[in-house]
Tab-separated table of C-alpha atoms in Angstrom:
chain	number	residue	atom	x	y	z
A	259	MET	CA	10.623	0.603	-28.598
A	260	GLU	CA	9.907	-2.920	-29.822
A	261	ALA	CA	11.378	-4.381	-26.629
A	262	THR	CA	9.299	-2.024	-24.478
A	263	LEU	CA	6.123	-3.086	-26.285
A	264	ARG	CA	7.012	-6.741	-25.766
A	265	TRP	CA	7.538	-6.319	-22.021
A	266	THR	CA	4.355	-4.258	-21.770
A	267	LEU	CA	2.325	-7.060	-23.351
A	268	VAL	CA	3.977	-9.654	-21.094
A	269	THR	CA	3.220	-7.565	-18.002
A	270	ALA	CA	-0.402	-7.082	-19.054
A	271	LEU	CA	-0.959	-10.839	-18.751
A	272	ALA	CA	-0.788	-10.480	-14.955
A	273	PRO	CA	-3.621	-7.992	-14.229
A	274	ILE	CA	-5.798	-9.573	-16.927
A	275	ALA	CA	-5.378	-12.997	-15.298
A	276	TRP	CA	-5.979	-11.518	-11.830
A	277	GLY	CA	-9.128	-9.834	-13.128
A	278	THR	CA	-10.576	-13.220	-14.098
A	279	THR	CA	-10.303	-14.501	-10.527
A	280	TYR	CA	-13.314	-12.391	-9.462
A	281	TYR	CA	-15.582	-14.365	-11.774
A	282	VAL	CA	-13.951	-17.756	-11.151
A	283	THR	CA	-13.993	-17.328	-7.366
A	284	HIS	CA	-17.615	-16.194	-7.297
A	285	GLN	CA	-18.876	-18.887	-9.652
A	286	PHE	CA	-16.854	-21.982	-8.821
A	287	LEU	CA	-14.832	-21.797	-5.598
A	288	PRO	CA	-16.175	-22.750	-2.139
A	289	ALA	CA	-17.168	-19.866	0.108
A	290	GLY	CA	-16.245	-19.553	3.771
A	291	HIS	CA	-12.614	-20.697	3.558
A	292	PRO	CA	-10.653	-17.663	2.348
A	293	LEU	CA	-7.361	-18.688	3.978
A	294	TYR	CA	-7.442	-22.205	2.579
A	295	GLY	CA	-8.400	-20.669	-0.753
A	296	ALA	CA	-5.246	-18.552	-0.590
A	297	VAL	CA	-3.161	-21.611	0.404
A	298	LEU	CA	-4.467	-23.605	-2.563
A	299	ARG	CA	-3.661	-20.658	-4.779
A	300	ALA	CA	-0.132	-19.861	-3.603
A	301	LEU	CA	1.547	-23.059	-2.421
A	302	PRO	CA	0.875	-25.339	-5.438
A	303	ALA	CA	1.840	-22.483	-7.793
A	304	GLY	CA	5.152	-22.025	-5.981
A	305	LEU	CA	5.894	-25.759	-5.983
A	306	LEU	CA	5.059	-25.963	-9.702
A	307	LEU	CA	7.557	-23.205	-10.496
A	308	LEU	CA	10.133	-24.851	-8.219
A	309	LEU	CA	9.796	-28.075	-10.231
A	310	ILE	CA	10.569	-26.046	-13.353
A	311	THR	CA	13.575	-24.165	-11.972
A	312	ARG	CA	14.908	-26.778	-9.519
A	313	ARG	CA	16.723	-23.989	-7.700
A	314	LEU	CA	16.573	-23.403	-3.938
A	315	PRO	CA	17.365	-20.095	-2.238
A	316	SER	CA	20.882	-19.581	-0.938
A	317	GLY	CA	22.494	-17.138	1.457
A	318	SER	CA	20.407	-14.033	2.146
A	319	TRP	CA	17.662	-15.247	-0.167
A	320	TRP	CA	16.261	-17.453	2.597
A	321	TRP	CA	15.169	-14.403	4.602
A	322	LYS	CA	14.506	-12.265	1.524
A	323	SER	CA	12.100	-14.919	0.219
A	324	LEU	CA	10.286	-14.877	3.557
A	325	VAL	CA	10.008	-11.081	3.532
A	326	LEU	CA	8.813	-10.906	-0.083
A	327	GLY	CA	6.551	-13.921	0.350
A	328	THR	CA	4.871	-12.243	3.314
A	329	LEU	CA	4.452	-8.853	1.646
A	330	ASN	CA	3.473	-9.995	-1.858
A	331	MET	CA	1.706	-13.298	-1.227
A	332	GLY	CA	0.933	-14.410	2.325
A	333	ALA	CA	-0.284	-11.336	4.181
A	334	PHE	CA	-1.444	-9.787	0.891
A	335	PHE	CA	-3.795	-12.674	0.006
A	336	ALA	CA	-5.182	-12.816	3.554
A	337	LEU	CA	-5.852	-9.062	3.666
A	338	ILE	CA	-7.442	-9.097	0.202
A	339	TYR	CA	-9.831	-11.839	1.289
A	340	LEU	CA	-10.698	-9.877	4.451
A	341	ALA	CA	-11.353	-6.766	2.363
A	342	ALA	CA	-13.545	-8.758	-0.032
A	343	GLN	CA	-15.616	-10.025	2.901
A	344	THR	CA	-16.168	-6.621	4.492
A	345	LEU	CA	-16.165	-4.112	1.608
A	346	PRO	CA	-18.143	-3.650	-1.610
A	347	THR	CA	-16.070	-4.462	-4.682
A	348	SER	CA	-16.269	-0.805	-5.759
A	349	ILE	CA	-14.438	0.486	-2.679
A	350	ALA	CA	-11.901	-2.342	-2.501
A	351	SER	CA	-10.999	-2.035	-6.191
A	352	THR	CA	-10.745	1.752	-6.039
A	353	ILE	CA	-8.382	1.551	-3.068
A	354	MET	CA	-6.247	-0.975	-4.958
A	355	ALA	CA	-6.300	1.381	-7.960
A	356	LEU	CA	-4.216	3.784	-5.863
A	357	SER	CA	-1.308	1.322	-6.087
A	358	PRO	CA	0.328	2.933	-9.168
A	359	VAL	CA	0.902	6.130	-7.171
A	360	VAL	CA	2.211	4.271	-4.109
A	361	LEU	CA	4.387	2.098	-6.343
A	362	MET	CA	5.899	5.198	-7.952
A	363	LEU	CA	6.615	6.803	-4.570
A	364	PHE	CA	8.352	3.674	-3.265
A	365	ALA	CA	10.340	3.395	-6.508
A	366	TRP	CA	11.370	7.041	-6.196
A	367	SER	CA	12.602	6.465	-2.646
A	368	ALA	CA	14.261	3.056	-3.078
A	369	LEU	CA	15.318	2.993	-6.735
A	370	ARG	CA	15.653	6.697	-7.588
A	371	GLU	CA	12.977	6.266	-10.296
A	372	LYS	CA	11.509	9.758	-10.257
A	373	PRO	CA	7.865	9.607	-11.430
A	374	ARG	CA	7.224	11.465	-14.643
A	375	PRO	CA	4.281	13.905	-14.839
A	376	ALA	CA	2.618	11.734	-17.494
A	377	HIS	CA	2.739	8.735	-15.157
A	378	LEU	CA	1.124	10.724	-12.346
A	379	ALA	CA	-1.496	12.119	-14.725
A	380	GLY	CA	-2.190	8.625	-16.032
A	381	ALA	CA	-2.626	7.344	-12.484
A	382	ALA	CA	-5.071	10.157	-11.621
A	383	ILE	CA	-7.091	9.543	-14.792
A	384	GLY	CA	-7.060	5.774	-14.194
A	385	ILE	CA	-8.229	6.106	-10.584
A	386	ALA	CA	-11.064	8.384	-11.713
A	387	GLY	CA	-11.983	5.821	-14.358
A	388	VAL	CA	-12.070	2.945	-11.869
A	389	SER	CA	-14.300	5.012	-9.568
A	390	LEU	CA	-16.732	5.817	-12.383
A	391	MET	CA	-16.720	2.226	-13.547
A	392	LEU	CA	-17.435	0.612	-10.178
A	393	PHE	CA	-19.330	3.116	-8.037
A	394	THR	CA	-22.983	2.773	-8.989
A	395	GLY	CA	-24.676	4.166	-5.886
A	396	ALA	CA	-24.484	4.576	-2.115
A	397	VAL	CA	-22.175	2.076	-0.420
A	398	THR	CA	-21.476	1.113	3.171
A	399	VAL	CA	-17.919	1.657	4.361
A	400	ASN	CA	-16.449	-0.805	6.851
A	401	VAL	CA	-13.401	0.613	8.632
A	402	THR	CA	-11.809	-2.818	9.102
A	403	GLY	CA	-12.216	-3.573	5.416
A	404	VAL	CA	-10.721	-0.230	4.401
A	405	LEU	CA	-7.704	-0.769	6.667
A	406	ALA	CA	-7.250	-4.287	5.260
A	407	SER	CA	-7.461	-3.050	1.674
A	408	VAL	CA	-5.099	-0.115	2.254
A	409	SER	CA	-2.641	-2.380	4.088
A	410	ALA	CA	-2.704	-4.924	1.261
A	411	MET	CA	-2.117	-2.212	-1.330
A	412	VAL	CA	0.772	-0.559	0.556
A	413	MET	CA	2.431	-3.843	1.547
A	414	SER	CA	2.347	-5.310	-1.948
A	415	SER	CA	3.559	-2.064	-3.530
A	416	PHE	CA	6.515	-2.007	-1.147
A	417	GLY	CA	7.115	-5.716	-1.724
A	418	TYR	CA	7.144	-5.291	-5.507
A	419	ILE	CA	9.776	-2.560	-5.254
A	420	LEU	CA	11.890	-4.689	-2.922
A	421	ALA	CA	11.635	-7.564	-5.400
A	422	LYS	CA	12.684	-5.214	-8.205
A	423	LYS	CA	15.623	-3.938	-6.154
A	424	TRP	CA	16.832	-7.339	-4.931
A	425	SER	CA	16.240	-9.500	-7.992
A	426	ALA	CA	19.417	-8.806	-10.004
A	427	GLY	CA	21.026	-12.139	-10.868
A	428	ILE	CA	17.946	-14.201	-9.901
A	429	ASP	CA	15.804	-15.696	-12.643
A	430	VAL	CA	12.163	-14.644	-12.490
A	431	PHE	CA	10.811	-18.194	-12.114
A	432	SER	CA	12.912	-18.826	-8.993
A	433	LEU	CA	12.124	-15.379	-7.600
A	434	THR	CA	8.395	-16.027	-7.966
A	435	SER	CA	8.586	-19.611	-6.731
A	436	TRP	CA	10.352	-18.767	-3.482
A	437	GLN	CA	7.873	-16.012	-2.671
A	438	LEU	CA	4.832	-18.187	-3.365
A	439	ILE	CA	6.145	-21.067	-1.259
A	440	ALA	CA	7.072	-18.807	1.666
A	441	GLY	CA	3.715	-17.051	1.510
A	442	GLY	CA	1.848	-20.340	1.080
A	443	LEU	CA	3.504	-21.904	4.127
A	444	MET	CA	2.649	-18.850	6.220
A	445	LEU	CA	-0.957	-19.030	5.021
A	446	THR	CA	-1.135	-22.750	5.827
A	447	VAL	CA	-0.335	-22.083	9.480
A	448	ALA	CA	-2.957	-19.302	9.591
A	449	ALA	CA	-5.579	-21.451	7.833
A	450	VAL	CA	-5.176	-24.372	10.238
A	451	ALA	CA	-5.342	-22.037	13.246
A	452	VAL	CA	-8.342	-19.995	12.052
A	453	GLU	CA	-10.384	-22.243	9.735
A	454	GLY	CA	-9.555	-25.705	11.082
A	455	THR	CA	-10.337	-28.538	8.681
A	456	PRO	CA	-9.726	-27.906	4.964
A	457	PRO	CA	-12.842	-27.725	2.758
A	458	ARG	CA	-13.844	-30.648	0.571
A	459	VAL	CA	-13.277	-29.827	-3.081
A	460	SER	CA	-15.476	-31.158	-5.889
A	461	GLY	CA	-14.422	-31.799	-9.499
A	462	PRO	CA	-15.486	-28.389	-10.877
A	463	GLU	CA	-13.928	-26.648	-7.873
A	464	LEU	CA	-10.670	-28.539	-8.414
A	465	ALA	CA	-10.639	-27.412	-12.048
A	466	ALA	CA	-11.248	-23.820	-10.949
A	467	PHE	CA	-8.443	-24.012	-8.383
A	468	SER	CA	-6.155	-25.422	-11.076
A	469	TYR	CA	-6.870	-22.423	-13.282
A	470	VAL	CA	-6.320	-19.942	-10.443
A	471	THR	CA	-3.099	-21.730	-9.412
A	472	VAL	CA	-1.476	-22.172	-12.823
A	473	VAL	CA	-2.751	-19.170	-14.804
A	474	ALA	CA	-3.846	-16.497	-12.321
A	475	THR	CA	-0.989	-17.094	-9.877
A	476	ALA	CA	2.092	-18.878	-11.277
A	477	LEU	CA	1.957	-17.450	-14.804
A	478	ALA	CA	0.572	-14.085	-13.694
A	479	PHE	CA	3.219	-13.391	-11.064
A	480	VAL	CA	6.030	-14.497	-13.390
A	481	ALA	CA	4.712	-12.011	-15.962
A	482	TRP	CA	4.374	-9.272	-13.313
A	483	PHE	CA	7.901	-9.647	-11.932
A	484	THR	CA	9.247	-9.835	-15.480
A	485	GLY	CA	7.600	-6.488	-16.174
A	486	LEU	CA	9.045	-4.970	-13.010
A	487	ARG	CA	12.500	-6.069	-14.132
A	488	HIS	CA	12.284	-4.465	-17.575
A	489	LEU	CA	9.907	-1.496	-17.140
A	490	THR	CA	9.663	1.416	-14.715
A	491	ALA	CA	7.473	1.010	-11.646
A	492	GLY	CA	5.146	3.753	-12.900
A	493	THR	CA	4.530	1.951	-16.181
A	494	VAL	CA	3.932	-1.394	-14.481
A	495	GLY	CA	1.603	0.160	-11.906
A	496	LEU	CA	-0.580	1.698	-14.608
A	497	ILE	CA	-0.759	-1.597	-16.494
A	498	GLY	CA	-2.147	-3.058	-13.263
A	499	LEU	CA	-5.323	-1.021	-13.806
A	500	LEU	CA	-6.324	-3.688	-16.338
A	501	ASN	CA	-7.301	-5.823	-13.322
A	502	PRO	CA	-10.683	-4.192	-12.529
A	503	VAL	CA	-11.296	-3.580	-16.234
A	504	THR	CA	-11.042	-7.328	-16.878
A	505	GLY	CA	-13.444	-8.082	-14.042
A	506	VAL	CA	-16.038	-5.675	-15.410
A	507	LEU	CA	-15.712	-6.892	-19.007
A	508	LEU	CA	-16.006	-10.547	-17.951
A	509	GLY	CA	-19.229	-9.664	-16.190
A	510	VAL	CA	-20.531	-8.296	-19.493
A	511	ILE	CA	-19.304	-11.205	-21.631
A	512	LEU	CA	-20.027	-14.164	-19.352
A	513	ALA	CA	-22.655	-12.982	-16.885
A	514	GLY	CA	-24.789	-10.947	-19.302
A	515	GLU	CA	-24.311	-7.669	-17.445
A	516	THR	CA	-24.708	-4.360	-19.280
A	517	LEU	CA	-22.511	-1.274	-19.102
A	518	SER	CA	-24.036	2.094	-18.305
A	519	PRO	CA	-22.774	5.278	-20.021
A	520	ARG	CA	-21.022	6.128	-16.750
A	521	GLN	CA	-19.170	2.792	-16.792
A	522	LEU	CA	-18.222	3.200	-20.437
A	523	LEU	CA	-16.744	6.590	-19.609
A	524	GLY	CA	-14.844	4.994	-16.727
A	525	LEU	CA	-13.445	2.279	-19.008
A	526	THR	CA	-12.331	4.920	-21.489
A	527	LEU	CA	-10.542	6.894	-18.771
A	528	VAL	CA	-8.758	3.801	-17.453
A	529	PHE	CA	-7.462	2.930	-20.911
A	530	LEU	CA	-6.404	6.546	-21.424
A	531	GLY	CA	-4.458	6.501	-18.154
A	532	ILE	CA	-2.707	3.265	-19.126
A	533	LEU	CA	-1.830	4.601	-22.579
A	534	LEU	CA	-0.278	7.731	-21.062
A	535	GLY	CA	2.105	5.539	-19.105
A	536	GLN	CA	3.005	3.481	-22.155
A	537	ALA	CA	3.667	6.612	-24.214
A	538	VAL	CA	6.273	7.689	-21.658
A	539	SER	CA	7.906	4.257	-21.760
A	540	PHE	CA	8.147	4.281	-25.535
A	541	ARG	CA	9.660	7.771	-25.510
A	542	PHE	CA	12.025	7.130	-22.580
A	543	PRO	CA	12.884	3.391	-22.461
A	544	PRO	CA	13.862	2.343	-18.920
A	545	THR	CA	17.436	1.442	-18.051
A	546	PRO	CA	17.669	-2.241	-17.015
A	547	LEU	CA	18.648	-2.823	-13.391
A	548	GLY	CA	22.366	-3.116	-12.950
A	549	THR	CA	23.260	-1.041	-16.012
A	550	PRO	CA	25.675	1.770	-15.107
A	551	LYS	CA	24.237	5.182	-15.938
A	552	ALA	CA	27.469	6.333	-17.530
A	553	LEU	CA	27.466	3.372	-19.897
A	554	THR	CA	23.820	3.999	-20.775
A	555	ALA	CA	24.521	7.647	-21.520
A	556	ALA	CA	27.510	6.725	-23.681
A	557	THR	CA	25.477	4.352	-25.799
A	558	LYS	CA	22.989	7.127	-26.532
A	559	GLU	CA	25.638	9.531	-27.787
A	560	PRO	CA	26.083	9.734	-31.560
A	561	GLY	CA	29.087	7.936	-32.575
């Protein structure tokens, strides 16, 4: 139970850090260069982690890094930026809030992690909470934006499960580094082709990029993949609902926004959904990847 709580807290660092990027991007980063913004987020973070690990891919990990880097970083960042440009935050965030369910379905298919009823109930409650929290009135739906957001959510969910399945024997820092570098290189090619010359970056913008690179990307993804290694996909997916919650709360704390009763109810539901998932994890601790089921069962028998 103590170990499960520790990995839960580590995992929570990721969506909380990602939630801060809404405020940082809006307030400090240059507009109009989403692909270069993604490059400056992914590539330096991957190189920083590579300097720490000093370990290059070998064998099949050259193509696995490319696949995971495309699904979890490169194409994901590009699609998220497209969704942000064409959709209201309420719709984009609610679509992304569906990821716990998709994550559980992929885990069920690829890892034989059957979703527990409490996880599914927590996901339903959390999605309802995100909708209440972010939908404040009539919104315009852009089909391209919806497709981009859905694609980003499905691709990353599949990529996370692949990373969980393939990562046995690979330290988390190297796993994250290789994905970020592969995704960053792919984004660099796209940025040069689509956006041309890189934007000029001022001092405050450089500081903001440094925060997004080190904290909201390198540290966050290390924490996320660590959680996927030690917790079930359903538990990790529900923890991810802290992302929009962080964005809303930062708006209250830093931007002076106020929460309506509807939003407060939404926040309460999101936290309730997350807690349901954690309760299951505490009651049924996950079996680490690579642990034989027979050995796990034997260790639980009275002795």
